[in-house]
Tab-separated table of C-alpha atoms and ligand atoms in Angstrom:
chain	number	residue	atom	x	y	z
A	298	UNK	CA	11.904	-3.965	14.647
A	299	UNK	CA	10.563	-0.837	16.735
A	300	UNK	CA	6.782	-0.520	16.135
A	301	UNK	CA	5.745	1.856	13.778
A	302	UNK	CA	4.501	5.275	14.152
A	303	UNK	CA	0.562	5.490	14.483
A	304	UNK	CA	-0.010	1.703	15.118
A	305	UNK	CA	0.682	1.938	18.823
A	306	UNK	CA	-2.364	4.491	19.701
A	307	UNK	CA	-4.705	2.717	22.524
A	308	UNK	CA	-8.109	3.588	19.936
A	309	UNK	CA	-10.245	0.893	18.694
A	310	UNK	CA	-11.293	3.028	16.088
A	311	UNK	CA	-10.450	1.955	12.670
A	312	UNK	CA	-7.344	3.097	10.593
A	313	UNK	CA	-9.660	3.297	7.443
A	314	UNK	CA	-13.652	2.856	6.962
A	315	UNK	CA	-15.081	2.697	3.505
A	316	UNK	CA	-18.363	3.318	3.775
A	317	UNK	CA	-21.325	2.956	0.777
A	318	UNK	CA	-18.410	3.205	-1.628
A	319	UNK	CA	-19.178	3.894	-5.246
A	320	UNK	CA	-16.930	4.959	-7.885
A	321	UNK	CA	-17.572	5.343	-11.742
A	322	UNK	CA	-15.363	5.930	-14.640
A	323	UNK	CA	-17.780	7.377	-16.938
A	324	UNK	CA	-20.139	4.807	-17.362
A	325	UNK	CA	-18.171	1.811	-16.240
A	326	UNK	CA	-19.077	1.033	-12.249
A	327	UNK	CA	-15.845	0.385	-11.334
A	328	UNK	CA	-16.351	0.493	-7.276
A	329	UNK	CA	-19.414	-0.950	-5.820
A	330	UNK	CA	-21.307	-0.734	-2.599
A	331	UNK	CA	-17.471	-0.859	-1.073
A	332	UNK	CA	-18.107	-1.482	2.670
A	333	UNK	CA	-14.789	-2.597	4.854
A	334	UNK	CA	-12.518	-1.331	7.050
A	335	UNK	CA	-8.626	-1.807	8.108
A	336	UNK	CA	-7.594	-1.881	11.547
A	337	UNK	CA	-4.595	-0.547	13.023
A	338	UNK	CA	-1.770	-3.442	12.713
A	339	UNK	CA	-4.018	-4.670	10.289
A	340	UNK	CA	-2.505	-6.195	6.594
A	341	UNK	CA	-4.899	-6.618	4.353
A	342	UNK	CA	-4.430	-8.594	1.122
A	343	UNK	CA	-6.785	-7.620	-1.898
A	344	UNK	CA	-6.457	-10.133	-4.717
A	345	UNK	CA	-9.474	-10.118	-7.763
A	346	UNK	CA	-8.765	-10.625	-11.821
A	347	UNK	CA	-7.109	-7.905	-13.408
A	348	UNK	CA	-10.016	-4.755	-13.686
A	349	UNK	CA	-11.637	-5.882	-10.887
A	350	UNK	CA	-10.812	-2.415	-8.897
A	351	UNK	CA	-7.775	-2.846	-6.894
A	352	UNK	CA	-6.056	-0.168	-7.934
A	353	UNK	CA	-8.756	2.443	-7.914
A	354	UNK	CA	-10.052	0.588	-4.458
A	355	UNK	CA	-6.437	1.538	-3.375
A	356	UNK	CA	-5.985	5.369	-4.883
A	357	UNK	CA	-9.400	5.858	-3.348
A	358	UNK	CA	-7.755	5.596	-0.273
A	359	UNK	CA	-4.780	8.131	-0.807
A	360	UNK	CA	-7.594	10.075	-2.876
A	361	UNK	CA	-5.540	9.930	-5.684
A	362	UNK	CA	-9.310	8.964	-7.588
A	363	UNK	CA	-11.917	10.347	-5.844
A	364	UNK	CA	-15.605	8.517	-5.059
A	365	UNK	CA	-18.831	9.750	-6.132
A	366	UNK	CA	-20.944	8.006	-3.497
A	367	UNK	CA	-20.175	7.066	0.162
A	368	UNK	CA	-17.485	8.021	2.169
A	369	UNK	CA	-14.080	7.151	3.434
A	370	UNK	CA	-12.284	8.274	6.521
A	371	UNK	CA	-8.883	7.171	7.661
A	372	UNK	CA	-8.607	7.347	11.571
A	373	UNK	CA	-11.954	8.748	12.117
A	374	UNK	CA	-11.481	11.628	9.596
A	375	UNK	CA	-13.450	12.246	6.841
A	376	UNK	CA	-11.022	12.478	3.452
A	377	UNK	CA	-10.578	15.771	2.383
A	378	UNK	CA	-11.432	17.039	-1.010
A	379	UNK	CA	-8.686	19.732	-1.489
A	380	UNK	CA	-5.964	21.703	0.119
A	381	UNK	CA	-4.215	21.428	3.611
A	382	UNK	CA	-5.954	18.225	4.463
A	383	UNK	CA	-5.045	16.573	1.459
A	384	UNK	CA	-1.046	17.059	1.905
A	385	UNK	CA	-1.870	16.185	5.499
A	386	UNK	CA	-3.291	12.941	4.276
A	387	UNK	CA	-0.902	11.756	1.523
A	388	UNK	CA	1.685	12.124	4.385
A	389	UNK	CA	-0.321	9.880	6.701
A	390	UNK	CA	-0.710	7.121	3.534
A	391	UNK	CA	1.700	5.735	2.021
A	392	UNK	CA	1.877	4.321	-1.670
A	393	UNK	CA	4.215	2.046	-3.292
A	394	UNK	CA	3.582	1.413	-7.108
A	395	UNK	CA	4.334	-1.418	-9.433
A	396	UNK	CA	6.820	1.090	-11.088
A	397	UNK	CA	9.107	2.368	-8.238
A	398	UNK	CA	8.682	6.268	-9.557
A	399	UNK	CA	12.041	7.136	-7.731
A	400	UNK	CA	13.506	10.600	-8.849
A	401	UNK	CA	15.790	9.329	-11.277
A	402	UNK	CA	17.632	12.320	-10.691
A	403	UNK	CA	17.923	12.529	-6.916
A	404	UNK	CA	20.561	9.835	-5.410
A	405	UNK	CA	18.497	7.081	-3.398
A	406	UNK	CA	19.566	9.273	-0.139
A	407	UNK	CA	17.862	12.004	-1.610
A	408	UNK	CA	14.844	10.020	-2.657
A	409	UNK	CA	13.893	9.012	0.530
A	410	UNK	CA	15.167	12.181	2.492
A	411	UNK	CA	13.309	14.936	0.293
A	412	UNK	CA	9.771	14.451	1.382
A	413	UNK	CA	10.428	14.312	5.054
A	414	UNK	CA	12.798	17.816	4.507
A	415	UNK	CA	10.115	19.596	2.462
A	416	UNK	CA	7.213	18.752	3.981
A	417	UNK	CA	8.380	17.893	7.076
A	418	UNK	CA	10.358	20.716	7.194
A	419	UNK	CA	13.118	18.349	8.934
A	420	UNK	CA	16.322	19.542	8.890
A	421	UNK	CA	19.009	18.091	6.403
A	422	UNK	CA	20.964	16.276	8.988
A	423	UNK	CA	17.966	14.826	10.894
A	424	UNK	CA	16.741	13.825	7.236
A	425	UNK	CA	19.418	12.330	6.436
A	426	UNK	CA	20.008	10.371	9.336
A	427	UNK	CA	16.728	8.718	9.614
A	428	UNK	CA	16.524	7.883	5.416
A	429	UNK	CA	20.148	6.018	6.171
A	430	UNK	CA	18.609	3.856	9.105
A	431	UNK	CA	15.244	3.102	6.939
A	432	UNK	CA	17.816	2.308	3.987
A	433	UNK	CA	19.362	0.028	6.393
A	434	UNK	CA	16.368	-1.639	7.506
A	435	UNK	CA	15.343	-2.445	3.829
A	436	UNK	CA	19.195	-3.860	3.296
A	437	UNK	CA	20.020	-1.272	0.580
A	438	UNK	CA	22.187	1.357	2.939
A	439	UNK	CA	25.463	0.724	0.755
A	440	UNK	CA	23.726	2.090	-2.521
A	441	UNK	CA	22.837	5.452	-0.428
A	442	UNK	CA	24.593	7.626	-2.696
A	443	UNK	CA	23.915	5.826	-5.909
A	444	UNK	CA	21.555	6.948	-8.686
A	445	UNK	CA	18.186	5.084	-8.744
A	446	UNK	CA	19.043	3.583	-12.344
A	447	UNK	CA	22.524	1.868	-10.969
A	448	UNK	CA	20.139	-0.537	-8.696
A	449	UNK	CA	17.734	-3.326	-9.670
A	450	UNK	CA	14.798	-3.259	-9.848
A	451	UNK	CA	14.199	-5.389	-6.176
A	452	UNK	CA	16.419	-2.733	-4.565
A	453	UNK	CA	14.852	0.297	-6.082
A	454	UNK	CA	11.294	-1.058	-5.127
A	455	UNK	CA	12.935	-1.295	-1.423
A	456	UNK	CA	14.448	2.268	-1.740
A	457	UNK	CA	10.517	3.183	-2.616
A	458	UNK	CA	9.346	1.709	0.325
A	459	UNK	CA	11.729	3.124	2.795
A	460	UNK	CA	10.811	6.367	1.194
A	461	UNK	CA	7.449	5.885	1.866
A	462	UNK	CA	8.385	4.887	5.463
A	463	UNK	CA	9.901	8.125	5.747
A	464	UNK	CA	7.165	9.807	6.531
A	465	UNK	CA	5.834	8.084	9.042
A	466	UNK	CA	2.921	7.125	7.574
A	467	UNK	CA	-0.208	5.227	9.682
A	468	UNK	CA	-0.990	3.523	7.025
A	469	UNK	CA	0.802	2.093	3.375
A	470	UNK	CA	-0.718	0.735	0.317
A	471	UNK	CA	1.292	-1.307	-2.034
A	472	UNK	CA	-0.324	-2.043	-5.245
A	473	UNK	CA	1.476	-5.117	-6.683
A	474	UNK	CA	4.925	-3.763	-5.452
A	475	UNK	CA	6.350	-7.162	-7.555
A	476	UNK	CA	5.045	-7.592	-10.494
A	477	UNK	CA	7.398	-5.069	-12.686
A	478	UNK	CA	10.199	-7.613	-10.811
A	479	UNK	CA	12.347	-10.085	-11.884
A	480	UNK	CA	11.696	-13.438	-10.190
A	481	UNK	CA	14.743	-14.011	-7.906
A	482	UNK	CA	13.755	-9.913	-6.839
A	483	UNK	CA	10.177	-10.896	-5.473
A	484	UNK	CA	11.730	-12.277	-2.334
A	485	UNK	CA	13.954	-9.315	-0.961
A	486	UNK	CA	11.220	-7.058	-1.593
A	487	UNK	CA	8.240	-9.502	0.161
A	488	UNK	CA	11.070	-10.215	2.870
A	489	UNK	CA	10.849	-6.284	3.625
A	490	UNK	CA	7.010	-6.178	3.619
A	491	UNK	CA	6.826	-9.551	5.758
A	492	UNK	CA	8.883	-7.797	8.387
A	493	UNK	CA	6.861	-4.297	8.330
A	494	UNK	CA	3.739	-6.372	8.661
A	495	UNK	CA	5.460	-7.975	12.053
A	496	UNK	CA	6.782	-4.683	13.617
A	497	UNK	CA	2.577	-3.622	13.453
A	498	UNK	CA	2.524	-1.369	10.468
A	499	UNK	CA	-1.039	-1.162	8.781
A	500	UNK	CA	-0.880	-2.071	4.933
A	501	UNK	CA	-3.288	-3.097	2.331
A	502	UNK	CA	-1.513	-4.758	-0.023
A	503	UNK	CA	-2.532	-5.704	-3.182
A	504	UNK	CA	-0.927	-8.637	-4.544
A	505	UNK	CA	-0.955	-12.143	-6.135
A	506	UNK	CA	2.127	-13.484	-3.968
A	507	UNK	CA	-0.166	-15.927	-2.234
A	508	UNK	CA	2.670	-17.013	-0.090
A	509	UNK	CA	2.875	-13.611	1.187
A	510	UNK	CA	-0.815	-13.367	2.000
A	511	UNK	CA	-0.252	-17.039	3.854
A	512	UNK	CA	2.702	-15.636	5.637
A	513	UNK	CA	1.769	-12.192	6.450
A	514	UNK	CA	-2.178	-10.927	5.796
A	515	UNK	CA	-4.769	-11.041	8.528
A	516	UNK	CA	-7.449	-11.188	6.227
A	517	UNK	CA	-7.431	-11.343	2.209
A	518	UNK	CA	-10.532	-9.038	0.188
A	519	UNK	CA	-11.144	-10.793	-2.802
A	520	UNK	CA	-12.875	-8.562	-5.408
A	521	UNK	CA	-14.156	-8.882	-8.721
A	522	UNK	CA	-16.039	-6.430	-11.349
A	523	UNK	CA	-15.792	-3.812	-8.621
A	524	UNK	CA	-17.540	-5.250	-5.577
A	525	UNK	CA	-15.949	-7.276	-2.621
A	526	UNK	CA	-16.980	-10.813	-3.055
A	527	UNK	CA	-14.945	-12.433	-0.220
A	528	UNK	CA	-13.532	-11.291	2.860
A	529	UNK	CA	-11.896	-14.086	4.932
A	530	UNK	CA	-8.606	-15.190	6.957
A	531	UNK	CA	-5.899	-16.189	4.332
A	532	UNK	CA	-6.513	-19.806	6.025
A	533	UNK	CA	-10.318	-19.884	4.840
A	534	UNK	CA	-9.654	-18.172	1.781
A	535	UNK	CA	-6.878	-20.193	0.196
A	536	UNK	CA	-8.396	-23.698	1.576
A	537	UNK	CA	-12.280	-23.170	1.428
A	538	UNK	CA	-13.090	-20.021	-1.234
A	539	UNK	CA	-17.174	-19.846	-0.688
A	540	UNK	CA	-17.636	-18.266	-4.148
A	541	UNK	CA	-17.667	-19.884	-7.549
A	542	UNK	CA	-15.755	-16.538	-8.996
A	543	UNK	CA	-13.116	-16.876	-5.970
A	544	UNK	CA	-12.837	-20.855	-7.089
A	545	UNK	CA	-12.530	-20.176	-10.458
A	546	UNK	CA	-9.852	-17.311	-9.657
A	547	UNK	CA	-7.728	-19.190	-7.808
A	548	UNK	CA	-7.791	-22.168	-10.150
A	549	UNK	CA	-5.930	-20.099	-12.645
A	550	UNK	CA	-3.168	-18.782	-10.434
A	551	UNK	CA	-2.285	-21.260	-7.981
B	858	ADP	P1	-7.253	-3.669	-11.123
B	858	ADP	O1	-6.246	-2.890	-10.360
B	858	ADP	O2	-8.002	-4.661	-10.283
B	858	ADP	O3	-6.673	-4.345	-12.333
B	858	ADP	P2	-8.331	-1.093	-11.802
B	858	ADP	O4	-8.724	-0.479	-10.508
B	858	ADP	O5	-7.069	-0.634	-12.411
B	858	ADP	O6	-8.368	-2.680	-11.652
B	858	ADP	O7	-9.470	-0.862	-12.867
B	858	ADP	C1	-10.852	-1.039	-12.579
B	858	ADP	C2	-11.660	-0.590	-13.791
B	858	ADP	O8	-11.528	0.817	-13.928
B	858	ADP	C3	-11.221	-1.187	-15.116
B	858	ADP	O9	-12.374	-1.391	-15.879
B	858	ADP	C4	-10.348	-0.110	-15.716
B	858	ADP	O10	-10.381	-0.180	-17.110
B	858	ADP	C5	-11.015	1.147	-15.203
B	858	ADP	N1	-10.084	2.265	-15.017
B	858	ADP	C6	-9.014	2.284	-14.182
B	858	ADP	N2	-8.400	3.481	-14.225
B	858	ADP	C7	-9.093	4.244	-15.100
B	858	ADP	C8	-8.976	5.588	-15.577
B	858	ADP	N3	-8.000	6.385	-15.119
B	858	ADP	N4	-9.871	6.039	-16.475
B	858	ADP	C9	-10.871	5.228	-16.926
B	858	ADP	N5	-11.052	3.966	-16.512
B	858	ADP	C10	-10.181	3.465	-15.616
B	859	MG	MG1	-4.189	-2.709	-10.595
């Protein structure tokens, strides 16, 4: 697979620094002192009990929540608050949800070719040309002119990434892009993901697919209430957790 777009730049520099991170919903802390980073190439598992932050960790990034404390930049650039420099960085990060949120009333063609034509401000043709070959690399080009709701739910989740891909991004986050699925879905969908991470795109993935992690992360965040407990190779992590909480979570799903 050609590498992607953004990965191949010669810069050292990070992809994304979170730096003094602190978030609050009201009164509930729900980021923490958030201090990491994600390198280009880089896939980065987070994993933590359900309310531990994921999510708003991950929305943080796309600045689809924003922070009260600390900053985050992605490639060297501060995030923006509003404006110009936001649409600039939603294009540069991508987000796959749990729920696919295709246009249920745009044909999967048109679901991945619409962002690229209007903000992009790519022609039609050139549009449509590039959505069929990322339809083809996620193995759902034959359902191109179908409605969303005439696919299941593994190939509308791969539809949603390819749409994501469409724009190039430098950067995607997937927060648990399985766990609306079916089981005999997970696979085709963590297939696709498996072989972004080995073409060199950057993702932060959250999931609880350990053999995903195992297969594809370079390093798995484990978070809970909020802060980053862990950080560590999916080899340390999985074999020799150093915490009690990361013990005691991976007792219960493994
Ligand atoms: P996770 O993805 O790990 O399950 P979340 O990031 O969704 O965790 O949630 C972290 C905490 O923030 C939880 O306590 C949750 O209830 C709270 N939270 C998440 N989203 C909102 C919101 N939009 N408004 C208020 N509280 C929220
Ligand atoms: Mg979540």
């Amino acid at each position: 697979m050609q590498q992607e777009n953004g990965n191949d730049a010669k810069s050292d520099r990070p992809l994304v620094e979170m730096r003094g991170v602190n978030k609050w919903f009201g009164e509930n802390h729900v980021l923490k002192n958030i201090d990491t980073s994600v390198a280009r190439g880089e896939v980065v598992v987070v994993i933590g009990p359900s309310g531990s932050g994921k999510s708003t960790l991950c929305r943080s990034i796309n600045r689809l929540e924003t922070i009260q404390e600390g900053e985050i930049l992605i490639d060297g650039v501060r995030l923006p608050e509003e404006g110009k420099g936001l649409a600039k960085l939603r294009s540069d990060v991508g987000m796959v949800f749990q729920s696919f949120n295709l246009f249920a009333h745009k044909t999967v063609l048109e679901n991945v070719a619409l962002a690229p034509i209007k903000v992009r401000k790519q022609s039609k043709q050139e549009a449509n040309k590039r959505a069929m070959e990322l339809l083809e690399r996620v193995g759902v080009a034959e359902h191109a002119h179908k409605m969303p709701a005439q696919l299941s739910g593994g190939q509308q989740q791969r539809v949603a990434i390819a749409r994501s891909l469409a724009m190039n991004p430098k950067l995607i986050l997937l927060d648990e892009p399985t766990s609306a699925l079916d089981p005999e879905m997970i696979n085709e969908v963590l297939d696709v993901m498996i072989g972004l991470a080995r073409a060199g795109m950057t993702m932060v993935v959250v999931t609880h697919e350990m053999g995903f992690a195992r297969k594809a992360a370079d390093r798995v965040i484990f978070m809970d209430q909020g802060a980053i407990v862990e950080e560590a190779t999916p080899e340390e992590f999985f074999t020799a957790p150093k915490s009690d909480r990361a013990k005691d979570f991976l007792s219960k799903i493994l």
